Coordinates of C-alpha atoms in Angstrom, one line a residue:
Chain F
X320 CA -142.6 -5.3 -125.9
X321 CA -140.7 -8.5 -125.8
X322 CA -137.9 -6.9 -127.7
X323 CA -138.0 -4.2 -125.7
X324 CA -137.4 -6.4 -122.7
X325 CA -134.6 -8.0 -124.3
X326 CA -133.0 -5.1 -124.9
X327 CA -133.0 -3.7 -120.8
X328 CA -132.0 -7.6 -120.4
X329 CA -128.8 -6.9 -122.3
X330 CA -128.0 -3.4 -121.2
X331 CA -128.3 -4.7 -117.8
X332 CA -126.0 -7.1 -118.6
X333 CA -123.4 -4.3 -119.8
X334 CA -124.2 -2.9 -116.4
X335 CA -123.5 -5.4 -114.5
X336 CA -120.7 -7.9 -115.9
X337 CA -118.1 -5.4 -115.5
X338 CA -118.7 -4.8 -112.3
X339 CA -118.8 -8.1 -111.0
X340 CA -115.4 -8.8 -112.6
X341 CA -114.1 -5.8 -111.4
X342 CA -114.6 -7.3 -107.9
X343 CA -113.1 -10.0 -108.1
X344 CA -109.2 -9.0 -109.4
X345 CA -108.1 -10.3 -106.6
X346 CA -109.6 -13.1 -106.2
X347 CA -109.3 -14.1 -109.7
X348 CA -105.2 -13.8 -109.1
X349 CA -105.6 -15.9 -105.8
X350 CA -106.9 -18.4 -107.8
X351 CA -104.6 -18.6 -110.4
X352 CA -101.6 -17.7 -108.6
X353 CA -99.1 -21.0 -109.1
X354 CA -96.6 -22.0 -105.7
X355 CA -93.0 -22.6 -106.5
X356 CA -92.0 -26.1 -104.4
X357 CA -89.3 -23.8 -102.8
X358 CA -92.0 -21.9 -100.8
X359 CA -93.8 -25.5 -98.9
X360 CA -90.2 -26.1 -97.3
X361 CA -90.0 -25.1 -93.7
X362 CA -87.7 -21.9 -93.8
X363 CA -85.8 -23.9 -91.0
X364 CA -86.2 -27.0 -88.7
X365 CA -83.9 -26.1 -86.0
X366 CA -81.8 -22.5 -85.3
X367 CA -78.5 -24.0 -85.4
X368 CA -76.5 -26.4 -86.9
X369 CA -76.0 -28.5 -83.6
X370 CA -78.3 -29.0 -81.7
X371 CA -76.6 -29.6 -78.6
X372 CA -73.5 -32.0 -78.7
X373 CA -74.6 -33.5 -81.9
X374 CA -75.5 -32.2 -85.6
X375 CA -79.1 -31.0 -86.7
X376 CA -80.6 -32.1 -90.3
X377 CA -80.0 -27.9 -90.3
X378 CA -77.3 -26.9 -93.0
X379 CA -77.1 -23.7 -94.0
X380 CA -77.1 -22.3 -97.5
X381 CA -74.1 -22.0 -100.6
X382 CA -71.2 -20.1 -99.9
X383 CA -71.9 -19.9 -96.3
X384 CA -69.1 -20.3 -93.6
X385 CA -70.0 -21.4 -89.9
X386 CA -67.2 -21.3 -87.4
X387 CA -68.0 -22.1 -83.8
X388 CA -66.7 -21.7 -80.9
X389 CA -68.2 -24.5 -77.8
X390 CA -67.2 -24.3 -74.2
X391 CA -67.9 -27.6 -71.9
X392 CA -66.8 -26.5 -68.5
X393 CA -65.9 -28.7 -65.6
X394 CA -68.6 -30.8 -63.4
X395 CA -71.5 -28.5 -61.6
X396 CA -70.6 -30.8 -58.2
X397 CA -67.4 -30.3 -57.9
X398 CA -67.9 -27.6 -55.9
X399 CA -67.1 -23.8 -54.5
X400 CA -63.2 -24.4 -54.7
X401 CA -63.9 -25.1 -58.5
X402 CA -66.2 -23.0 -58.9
X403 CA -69.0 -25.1 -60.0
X404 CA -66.8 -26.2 -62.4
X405 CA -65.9 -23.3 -64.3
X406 CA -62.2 -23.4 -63.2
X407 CA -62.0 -26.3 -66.0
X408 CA -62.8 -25.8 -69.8
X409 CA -63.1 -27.5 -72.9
X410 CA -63.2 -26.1 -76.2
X411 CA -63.5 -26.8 -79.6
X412 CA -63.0 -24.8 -82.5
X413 CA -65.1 -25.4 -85.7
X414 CA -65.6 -24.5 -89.1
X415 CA -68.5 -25.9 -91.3
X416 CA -68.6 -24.7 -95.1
X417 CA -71.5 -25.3 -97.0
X418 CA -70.5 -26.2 -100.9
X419 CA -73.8 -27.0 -101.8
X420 CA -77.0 -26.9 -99.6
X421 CA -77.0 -30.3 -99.6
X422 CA -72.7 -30.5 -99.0
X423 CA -70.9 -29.3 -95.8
X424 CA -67.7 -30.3 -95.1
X425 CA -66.2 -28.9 -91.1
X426 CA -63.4 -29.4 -89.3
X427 CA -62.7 -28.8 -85.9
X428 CA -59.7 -28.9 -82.9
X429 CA -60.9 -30.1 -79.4
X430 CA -58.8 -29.6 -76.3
X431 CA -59.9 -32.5 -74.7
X432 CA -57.4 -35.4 -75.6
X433 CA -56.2 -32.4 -78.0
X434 CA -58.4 -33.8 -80.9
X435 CA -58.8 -33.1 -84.7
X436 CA -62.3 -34.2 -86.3
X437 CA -63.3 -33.8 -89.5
X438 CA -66.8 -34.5 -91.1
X439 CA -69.4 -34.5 -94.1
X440 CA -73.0 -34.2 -94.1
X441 CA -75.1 -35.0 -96.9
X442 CA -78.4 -33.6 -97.3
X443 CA -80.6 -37.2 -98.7
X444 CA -84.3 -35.3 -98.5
X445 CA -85.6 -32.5 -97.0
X446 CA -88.9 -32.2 -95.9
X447 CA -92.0 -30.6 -97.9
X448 CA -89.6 -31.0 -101.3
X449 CA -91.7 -31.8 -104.1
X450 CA -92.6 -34.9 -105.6
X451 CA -92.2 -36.9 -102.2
X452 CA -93.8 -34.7 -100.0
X453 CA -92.3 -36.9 -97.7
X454 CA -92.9 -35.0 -94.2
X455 CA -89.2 -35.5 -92.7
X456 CA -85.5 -34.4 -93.8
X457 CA -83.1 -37.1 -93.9
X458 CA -79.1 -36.0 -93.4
X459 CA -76.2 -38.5 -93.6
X460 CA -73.3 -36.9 -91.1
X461 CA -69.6 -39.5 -91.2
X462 CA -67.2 -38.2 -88.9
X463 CA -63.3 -38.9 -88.0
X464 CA -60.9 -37.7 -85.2
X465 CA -58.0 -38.1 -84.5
X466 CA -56.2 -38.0 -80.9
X467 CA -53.2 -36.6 -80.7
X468 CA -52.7 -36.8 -77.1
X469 CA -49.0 -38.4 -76.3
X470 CA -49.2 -40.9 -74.3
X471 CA -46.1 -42.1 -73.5
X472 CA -47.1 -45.4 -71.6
X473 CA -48.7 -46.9 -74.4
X474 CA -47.1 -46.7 -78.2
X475 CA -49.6 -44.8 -80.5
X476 CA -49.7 -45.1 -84.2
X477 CA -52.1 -43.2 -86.0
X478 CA -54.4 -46.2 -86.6
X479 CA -54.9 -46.7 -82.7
X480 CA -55.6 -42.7 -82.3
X481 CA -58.5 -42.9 -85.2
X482 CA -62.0 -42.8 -84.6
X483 CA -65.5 -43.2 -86.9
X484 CA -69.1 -42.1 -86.4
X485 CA -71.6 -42.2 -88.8
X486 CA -75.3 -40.9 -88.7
X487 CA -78.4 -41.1 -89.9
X488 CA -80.5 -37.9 -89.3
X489 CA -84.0 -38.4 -89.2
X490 CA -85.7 -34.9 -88.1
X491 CA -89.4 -33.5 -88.7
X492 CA -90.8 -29.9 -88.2
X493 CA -94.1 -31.1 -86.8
X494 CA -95.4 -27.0 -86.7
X495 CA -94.5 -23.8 -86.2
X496 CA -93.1 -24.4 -82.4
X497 CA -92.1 -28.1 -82.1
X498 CA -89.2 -30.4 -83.9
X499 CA -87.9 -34.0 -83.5
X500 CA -85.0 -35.7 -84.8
X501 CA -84.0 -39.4 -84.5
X502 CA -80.1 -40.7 -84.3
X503 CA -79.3 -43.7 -85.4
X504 CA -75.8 -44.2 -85.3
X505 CA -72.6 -46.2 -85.3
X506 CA -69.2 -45.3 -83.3
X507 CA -66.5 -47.7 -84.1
X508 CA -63.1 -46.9 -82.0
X509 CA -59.8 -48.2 -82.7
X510 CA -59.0 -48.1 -79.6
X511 CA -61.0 -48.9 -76.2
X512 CA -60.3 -48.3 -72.8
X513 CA -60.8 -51.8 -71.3
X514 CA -59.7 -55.0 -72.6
X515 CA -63.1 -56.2 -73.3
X516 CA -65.0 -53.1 -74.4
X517 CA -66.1 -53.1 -78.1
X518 CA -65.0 -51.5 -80.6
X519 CA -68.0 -51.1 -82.6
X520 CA -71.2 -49.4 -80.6
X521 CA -74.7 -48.6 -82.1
X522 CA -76.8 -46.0 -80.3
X523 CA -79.9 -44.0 -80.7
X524 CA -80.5 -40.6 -80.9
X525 CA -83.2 -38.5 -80.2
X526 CA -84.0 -34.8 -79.7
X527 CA -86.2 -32.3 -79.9
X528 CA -86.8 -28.4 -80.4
X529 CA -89.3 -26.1 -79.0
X530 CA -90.0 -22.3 -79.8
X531 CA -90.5 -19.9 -76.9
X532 CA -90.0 -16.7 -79.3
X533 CA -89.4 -15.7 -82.4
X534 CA -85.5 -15.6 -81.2
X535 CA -85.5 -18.4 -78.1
X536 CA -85.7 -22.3 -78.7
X537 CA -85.5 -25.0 -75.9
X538 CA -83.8 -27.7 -76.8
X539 CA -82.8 -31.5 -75.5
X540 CA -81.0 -33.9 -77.0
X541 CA -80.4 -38.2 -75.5
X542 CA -77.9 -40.8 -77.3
X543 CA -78.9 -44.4 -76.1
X544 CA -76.4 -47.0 -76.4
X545 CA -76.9 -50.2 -77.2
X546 CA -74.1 -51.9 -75.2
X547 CA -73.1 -55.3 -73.5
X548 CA -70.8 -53.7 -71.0
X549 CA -70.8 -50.2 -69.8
X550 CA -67.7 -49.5 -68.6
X551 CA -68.5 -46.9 -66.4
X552 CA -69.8 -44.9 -69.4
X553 CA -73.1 -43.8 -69.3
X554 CA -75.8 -42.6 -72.2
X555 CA -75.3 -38.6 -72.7
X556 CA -78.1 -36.3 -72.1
X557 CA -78.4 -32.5 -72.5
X558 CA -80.4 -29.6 -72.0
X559 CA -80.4 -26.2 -73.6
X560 CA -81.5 -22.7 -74.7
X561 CA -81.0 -21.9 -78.5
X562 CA -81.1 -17.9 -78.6
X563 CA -80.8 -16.5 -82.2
X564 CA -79.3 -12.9 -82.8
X565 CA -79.2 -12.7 -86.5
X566 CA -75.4 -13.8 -87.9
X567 CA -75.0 -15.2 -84.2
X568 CA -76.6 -18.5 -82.1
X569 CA -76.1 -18.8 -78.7
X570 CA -76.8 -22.0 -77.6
X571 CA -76.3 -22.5 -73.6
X572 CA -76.7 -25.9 -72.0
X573 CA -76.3 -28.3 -69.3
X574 CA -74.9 -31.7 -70.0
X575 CA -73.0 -34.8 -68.6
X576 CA -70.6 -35.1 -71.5
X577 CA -67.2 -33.3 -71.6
X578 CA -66.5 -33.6 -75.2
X579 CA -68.4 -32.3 -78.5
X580 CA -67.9 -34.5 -81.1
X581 CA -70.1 -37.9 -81.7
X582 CA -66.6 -40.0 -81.2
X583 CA -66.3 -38.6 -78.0
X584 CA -69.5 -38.1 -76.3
X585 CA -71.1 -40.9 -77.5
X586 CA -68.8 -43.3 -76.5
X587 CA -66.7 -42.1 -74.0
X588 CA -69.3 -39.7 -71.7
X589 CA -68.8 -40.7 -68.0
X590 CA -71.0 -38.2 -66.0
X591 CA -74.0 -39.3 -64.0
X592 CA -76.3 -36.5 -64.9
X593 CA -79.2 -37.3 -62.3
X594 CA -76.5 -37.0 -59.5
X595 CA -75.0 -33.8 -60.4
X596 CA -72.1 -34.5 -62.9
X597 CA -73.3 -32.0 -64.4
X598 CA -71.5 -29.6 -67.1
X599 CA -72.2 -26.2 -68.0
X600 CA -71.3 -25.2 -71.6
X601 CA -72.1 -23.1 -75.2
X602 CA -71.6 -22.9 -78.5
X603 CA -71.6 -19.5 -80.6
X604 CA -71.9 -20.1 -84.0
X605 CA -71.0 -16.9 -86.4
X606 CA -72.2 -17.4 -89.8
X607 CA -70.2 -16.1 -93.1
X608 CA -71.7 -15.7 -96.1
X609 CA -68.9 -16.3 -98.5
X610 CA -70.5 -16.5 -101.8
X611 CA -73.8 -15.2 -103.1
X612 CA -76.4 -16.9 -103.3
X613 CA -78.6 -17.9 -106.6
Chain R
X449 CA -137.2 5.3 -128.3
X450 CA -135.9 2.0 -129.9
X451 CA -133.4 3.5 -131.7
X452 CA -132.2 5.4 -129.0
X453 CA -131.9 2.7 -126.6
X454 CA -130.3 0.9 -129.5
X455 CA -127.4 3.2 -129.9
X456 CA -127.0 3.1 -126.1
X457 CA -126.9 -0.5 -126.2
X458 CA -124.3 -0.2 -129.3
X459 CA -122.2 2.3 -127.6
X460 CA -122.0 0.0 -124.3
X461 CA -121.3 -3.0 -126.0
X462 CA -118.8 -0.9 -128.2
X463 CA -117.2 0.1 -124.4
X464 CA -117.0 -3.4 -123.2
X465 CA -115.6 -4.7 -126.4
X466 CA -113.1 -2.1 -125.7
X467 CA -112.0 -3.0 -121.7
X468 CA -109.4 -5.1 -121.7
X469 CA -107.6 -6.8 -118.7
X470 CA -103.9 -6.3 -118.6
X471 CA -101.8 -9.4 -116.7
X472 CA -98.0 -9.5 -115.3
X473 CA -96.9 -12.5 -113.8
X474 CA -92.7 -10.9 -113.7
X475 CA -94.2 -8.3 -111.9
X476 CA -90.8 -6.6 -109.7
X477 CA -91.1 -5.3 -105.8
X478 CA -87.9 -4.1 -103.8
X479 CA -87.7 -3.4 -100.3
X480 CA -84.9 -1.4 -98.8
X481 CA -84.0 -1.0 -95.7
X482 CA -81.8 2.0 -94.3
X483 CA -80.1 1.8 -91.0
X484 CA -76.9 2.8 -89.3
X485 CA -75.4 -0.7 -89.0
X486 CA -76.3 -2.3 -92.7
X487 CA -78.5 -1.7 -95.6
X488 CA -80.8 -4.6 -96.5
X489 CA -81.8 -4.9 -100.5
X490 CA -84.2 -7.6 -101.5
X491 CA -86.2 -8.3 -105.0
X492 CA -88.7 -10.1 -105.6
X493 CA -89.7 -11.3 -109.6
X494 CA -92.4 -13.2 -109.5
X495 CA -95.3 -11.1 -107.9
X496 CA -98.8 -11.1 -110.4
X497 CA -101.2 -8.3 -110.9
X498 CA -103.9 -7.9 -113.0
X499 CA -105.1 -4.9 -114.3
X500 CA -108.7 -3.7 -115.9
X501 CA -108.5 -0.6 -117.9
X502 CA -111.9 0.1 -118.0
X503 CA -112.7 -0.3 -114.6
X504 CA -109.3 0.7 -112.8
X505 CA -109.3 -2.3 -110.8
X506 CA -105.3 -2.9 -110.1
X507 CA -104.8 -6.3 -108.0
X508 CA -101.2 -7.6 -107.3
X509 CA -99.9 -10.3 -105.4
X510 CA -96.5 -10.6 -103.5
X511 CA -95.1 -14.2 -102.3
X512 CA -93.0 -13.4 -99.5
X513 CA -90.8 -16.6 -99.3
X514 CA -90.2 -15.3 -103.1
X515 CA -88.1 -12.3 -101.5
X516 CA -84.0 -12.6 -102.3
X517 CA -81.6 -11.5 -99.9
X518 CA -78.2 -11.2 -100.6
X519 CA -77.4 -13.2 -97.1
X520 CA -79.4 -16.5 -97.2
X521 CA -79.4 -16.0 -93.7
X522 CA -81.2 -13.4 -94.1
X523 CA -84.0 -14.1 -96.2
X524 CA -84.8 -16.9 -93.2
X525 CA -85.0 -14.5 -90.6
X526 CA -87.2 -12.0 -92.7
X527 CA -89.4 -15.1 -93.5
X528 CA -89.4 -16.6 -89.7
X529 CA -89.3 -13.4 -87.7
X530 CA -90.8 -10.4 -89.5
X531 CA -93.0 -11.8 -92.1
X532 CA -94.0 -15.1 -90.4
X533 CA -94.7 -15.8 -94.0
X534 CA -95.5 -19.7 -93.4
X535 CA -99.1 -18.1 -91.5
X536 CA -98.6 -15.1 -94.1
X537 CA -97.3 -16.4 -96.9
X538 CA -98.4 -13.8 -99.4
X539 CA -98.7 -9.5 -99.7
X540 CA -101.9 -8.2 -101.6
X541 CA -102.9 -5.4 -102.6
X542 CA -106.7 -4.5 -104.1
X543 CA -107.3 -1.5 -105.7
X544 CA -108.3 1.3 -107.6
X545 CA -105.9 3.4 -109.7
X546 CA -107.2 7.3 -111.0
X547 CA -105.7 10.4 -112.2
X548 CA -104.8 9.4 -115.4
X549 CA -105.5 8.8 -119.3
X550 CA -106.0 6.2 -121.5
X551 CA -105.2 7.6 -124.3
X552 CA -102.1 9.8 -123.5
X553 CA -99.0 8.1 -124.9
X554 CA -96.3 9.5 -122.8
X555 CA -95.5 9.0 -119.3
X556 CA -98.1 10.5 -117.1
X557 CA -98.7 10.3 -113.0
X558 CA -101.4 7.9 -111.5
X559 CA -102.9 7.1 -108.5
X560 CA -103.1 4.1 -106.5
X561 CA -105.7 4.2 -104.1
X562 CA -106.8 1.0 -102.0
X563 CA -106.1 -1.9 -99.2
X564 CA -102.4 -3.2 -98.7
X565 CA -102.4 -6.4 -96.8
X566 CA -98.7 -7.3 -95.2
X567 CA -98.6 -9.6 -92.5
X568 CA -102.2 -10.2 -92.2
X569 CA -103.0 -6.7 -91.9
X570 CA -105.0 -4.6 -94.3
X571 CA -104.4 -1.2 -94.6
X572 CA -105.5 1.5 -96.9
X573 CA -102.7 3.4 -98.6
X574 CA -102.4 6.3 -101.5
X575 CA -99.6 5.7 -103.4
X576 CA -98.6 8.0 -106.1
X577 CA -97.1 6.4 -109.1
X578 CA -96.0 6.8 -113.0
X579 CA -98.0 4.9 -115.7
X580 CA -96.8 4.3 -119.4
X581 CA -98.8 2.9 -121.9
X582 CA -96.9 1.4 -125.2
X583 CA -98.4 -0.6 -127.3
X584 CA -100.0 -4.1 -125.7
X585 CA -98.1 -3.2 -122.5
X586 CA -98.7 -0.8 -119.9
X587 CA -95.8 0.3 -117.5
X588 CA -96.3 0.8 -113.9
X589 CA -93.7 2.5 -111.5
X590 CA -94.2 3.8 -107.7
X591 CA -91.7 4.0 -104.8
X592 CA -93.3 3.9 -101.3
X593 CA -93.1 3.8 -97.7
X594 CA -94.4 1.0 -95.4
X595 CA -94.4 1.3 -91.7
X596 CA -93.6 -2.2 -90.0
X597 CA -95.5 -1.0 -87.2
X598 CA -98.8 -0.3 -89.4
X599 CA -99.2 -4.0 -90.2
X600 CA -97.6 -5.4 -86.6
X601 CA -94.8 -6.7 -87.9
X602 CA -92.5 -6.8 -84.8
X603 CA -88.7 -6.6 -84.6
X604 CA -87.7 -9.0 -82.2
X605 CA -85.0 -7.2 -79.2
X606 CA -82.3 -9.9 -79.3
X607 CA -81.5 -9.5 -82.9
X608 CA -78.2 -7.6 -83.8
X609 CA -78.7 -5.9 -87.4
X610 CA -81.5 -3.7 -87.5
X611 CA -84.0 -3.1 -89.7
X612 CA -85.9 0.4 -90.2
X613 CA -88.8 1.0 -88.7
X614 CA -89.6 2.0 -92.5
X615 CA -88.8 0.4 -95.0
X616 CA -89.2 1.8 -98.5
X617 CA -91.2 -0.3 -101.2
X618 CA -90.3 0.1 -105.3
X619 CA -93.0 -1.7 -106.9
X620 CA -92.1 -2.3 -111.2
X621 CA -94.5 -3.7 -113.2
X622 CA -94.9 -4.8 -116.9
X623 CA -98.7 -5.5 -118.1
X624 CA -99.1 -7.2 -121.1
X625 CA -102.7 -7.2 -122.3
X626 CA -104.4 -10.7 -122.1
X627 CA -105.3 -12.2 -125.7
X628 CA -108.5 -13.5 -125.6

């Protein structure tokens, strides 16, 4: 009898072990599956490479090519006979390469004081990267222009027409709407308007990203400067609408600085944007991808 | 009696002894997309599956951010705007395959018959297939539609290249029996 018994004990068994495994297939690969690093990264922290005036810790791939083209019309309160301020534009033309995801080298020509700018940003850490799990990206962005504006009143050499900004970018994707990013940052100018104004200037940076859709993100962006003497400049602030189209962004803002690059609209911003100096402008990045990717 | 019950008991354990679990962990899906303004190819190496030739269980498992795009650009927007694959950040599939034999050599047809979860969203599908069995390994093939609308994956209005409203699937997969 006892024999007997165990003998239904293991024929049951045959029954029902397979079956149970069978279940769990799934499961059993769920549990065993293994995560490449590459797949904790957020897919992206902001949509563009600017985010309004000044660089986002964004770079985009290998190979890629970015050339962008940013408006900055005239001021909002100058009125009908202006047109709001549309009668008056500033552009700048821009291409960023990426060498490396981590390397992108751009260049750029401004109308305003008919400018040349150059830069490099250097990926340091991006967030969710293994080992450090550190939960922020950190991007290192140098910049130089160079005015070419003649200016027959005063003799320029090439050493009084040169200008430096460098930049820390501190940024976070807190979730799947929101993003900040901290600016520290140093201008140093050649040359300065007033006899007393410095040449050096530190300022901070901060900005932020919010998702509306899948395709529109608000954005703002504020450069304090830390500064003895204003003279008559004031700290640039910005508003806009990032809306993503595939190759294409569209970003469309409002902002009290005339000029795009961190020389110039750091330093040198002289609109009051609580009292209407106000200046309407975009940038439309098209993005190339040059080489394949790995 | 006890002999009877015996040989049943032999036999069974015989059967067990026998079932063997195949694994793939190279396993190969393709999407392709067919529309007027571009055609979008992407591959993706590193899906698992397991496999349990006595039962027919077939499991596999698709990492979406695993996908490769020939535009890096790309491969972002698939992952932020169709697959939202950092809520969904993986493609299953549980399931049953029939219609064919073990012990047939050649290449034969198969069914795959069970729930497709893309997106968050389970769905049964039927998908018609070729099996090979060489050796150790056992060779799956199968080419399939999926609707984006069947597991609510939405194509947002503002974007410029278009993706099909179906997009065709090629699942490849090599099993290689698991030594135990």
């Amino acid at each position: 009898m006892i024999r007997k018994a165990l003998l239904l004990f293991f024929l049951m068994s045959n029954f029902f072990l397979p079956a149970g495994a069978q279940e769990n297939l799934l499961d059993q690969l769920k549990s065993e599956s293994k995560t490449d690093p590459d797949w904790k990264r957020p897919t992206s922290t902001f949509k563009a490479v600017r985010l309004i005036n000044g660089h986002t810790v964004e770079t985009r791939r290998k190979g890629n090519l970015e050339f962008l083209i940013s408006h900055r019309f005239g001021r909002v309160n100058t009125g009908a006979y202006q047109f709001f301020g549309m009668d008056q534009a500033n552009m700048r033309l821009g291409l960023d390469y990426s060498l490396e995801e981590w390397l992108t080298l751009g260049i750029g020509r401004n109308s305003f004081n008919k400018m040349y700018d150059g830069f490099v940003k250097i990926g340091i850490h991006r967030q969710g990267q293994s080992k450090t799990n550190l939960p922020i990206s950190i991007v290192w962005v140098s910049n130089t222009s160079v005015n070419t504006l003649r200016r027959p009143e005063l003799p320029m050499n090439l050493e009084r027409r040169l200008r430096y900004s460098h930049q820390f970018l501190l940024a976070s994707k807190l979730n799947q709407l929101a993003a900040i990013q901290l600016m520290p940052t140093y201008v140093h100018q050649n040359l300065v308007r007033e006899r007393n104004g410095e040449n050096g200037l530190f300022a901070l940076g901060a900005g932020a990203s919010y998702r509306i859709t899948r395709s529109v993100h608000l954005t703002m962006e504020y450069y304090h400067r830390f500064t003895n003497g204003n003279n008559g400049n004031t700290n640039p602030v910005s508003f806009g609408v990032d809306i993503e189209t595939g190759g294409h962004v569209f970003q469309l803002h409002i902002t009290n600085s005339q000029e795009m690059t961190e020389t110039g609209f750091i330093p040198s911003t002289t609109g009051d944007f609580f009292n209407g100096d106000i200046h309407f402008g975009f940038n439309i990045t098209r993005n190339f991808q040059l080489r394949k990717p790995n | 009696m006890k002999n009877i019950i015996l040989t049943i008991f032999c036999l069974l354990t015989l059967v067990t002894a026998r079932a063997q679990n195949y694994k793939t962990e190279t396993g190969e899906v393709v999407f392709f997309s067919s529309a007027p303004v571009e055609d979008i190819k992407a591959k993706n190496n590193a899906v698992t599956g397991l496999f349990n030739t006595e039962t027919g269980s077939l499991a596999f498992l698709v990492p979406i951010k695993a996908f490769r795009f020939p535009k890096s650009l790309m491969q972002q927007h698939f992952n932020e705007k169709f697959m939202e694959s950092d809520t969904y950040p993986e493609a299953t599939f549980d399931g049953k395959l029939t219609g064919y034999s073990q012990s047939e050599t050649g290449s034969q047809d198969a069914r795959a018959k069970g729930k497709l979860t893309i997106h968050g969203v389970t769905v049964n599908y039927d998908i018609s297939g070729t099996l090979l069995i060489e050796g150790d390994q056992i060779k799956m093939e199968a080419v399939f539609p999926v609707k984006l609308e069947d597991h609510d994956i939405q194509i947002p209005s503002v974007l410029f290249y278009n993706i099909a409203e179906e997009v065709e699937v090629t699942a490849n997969f090599v099993f290689e029996e698991i030594k135990k």
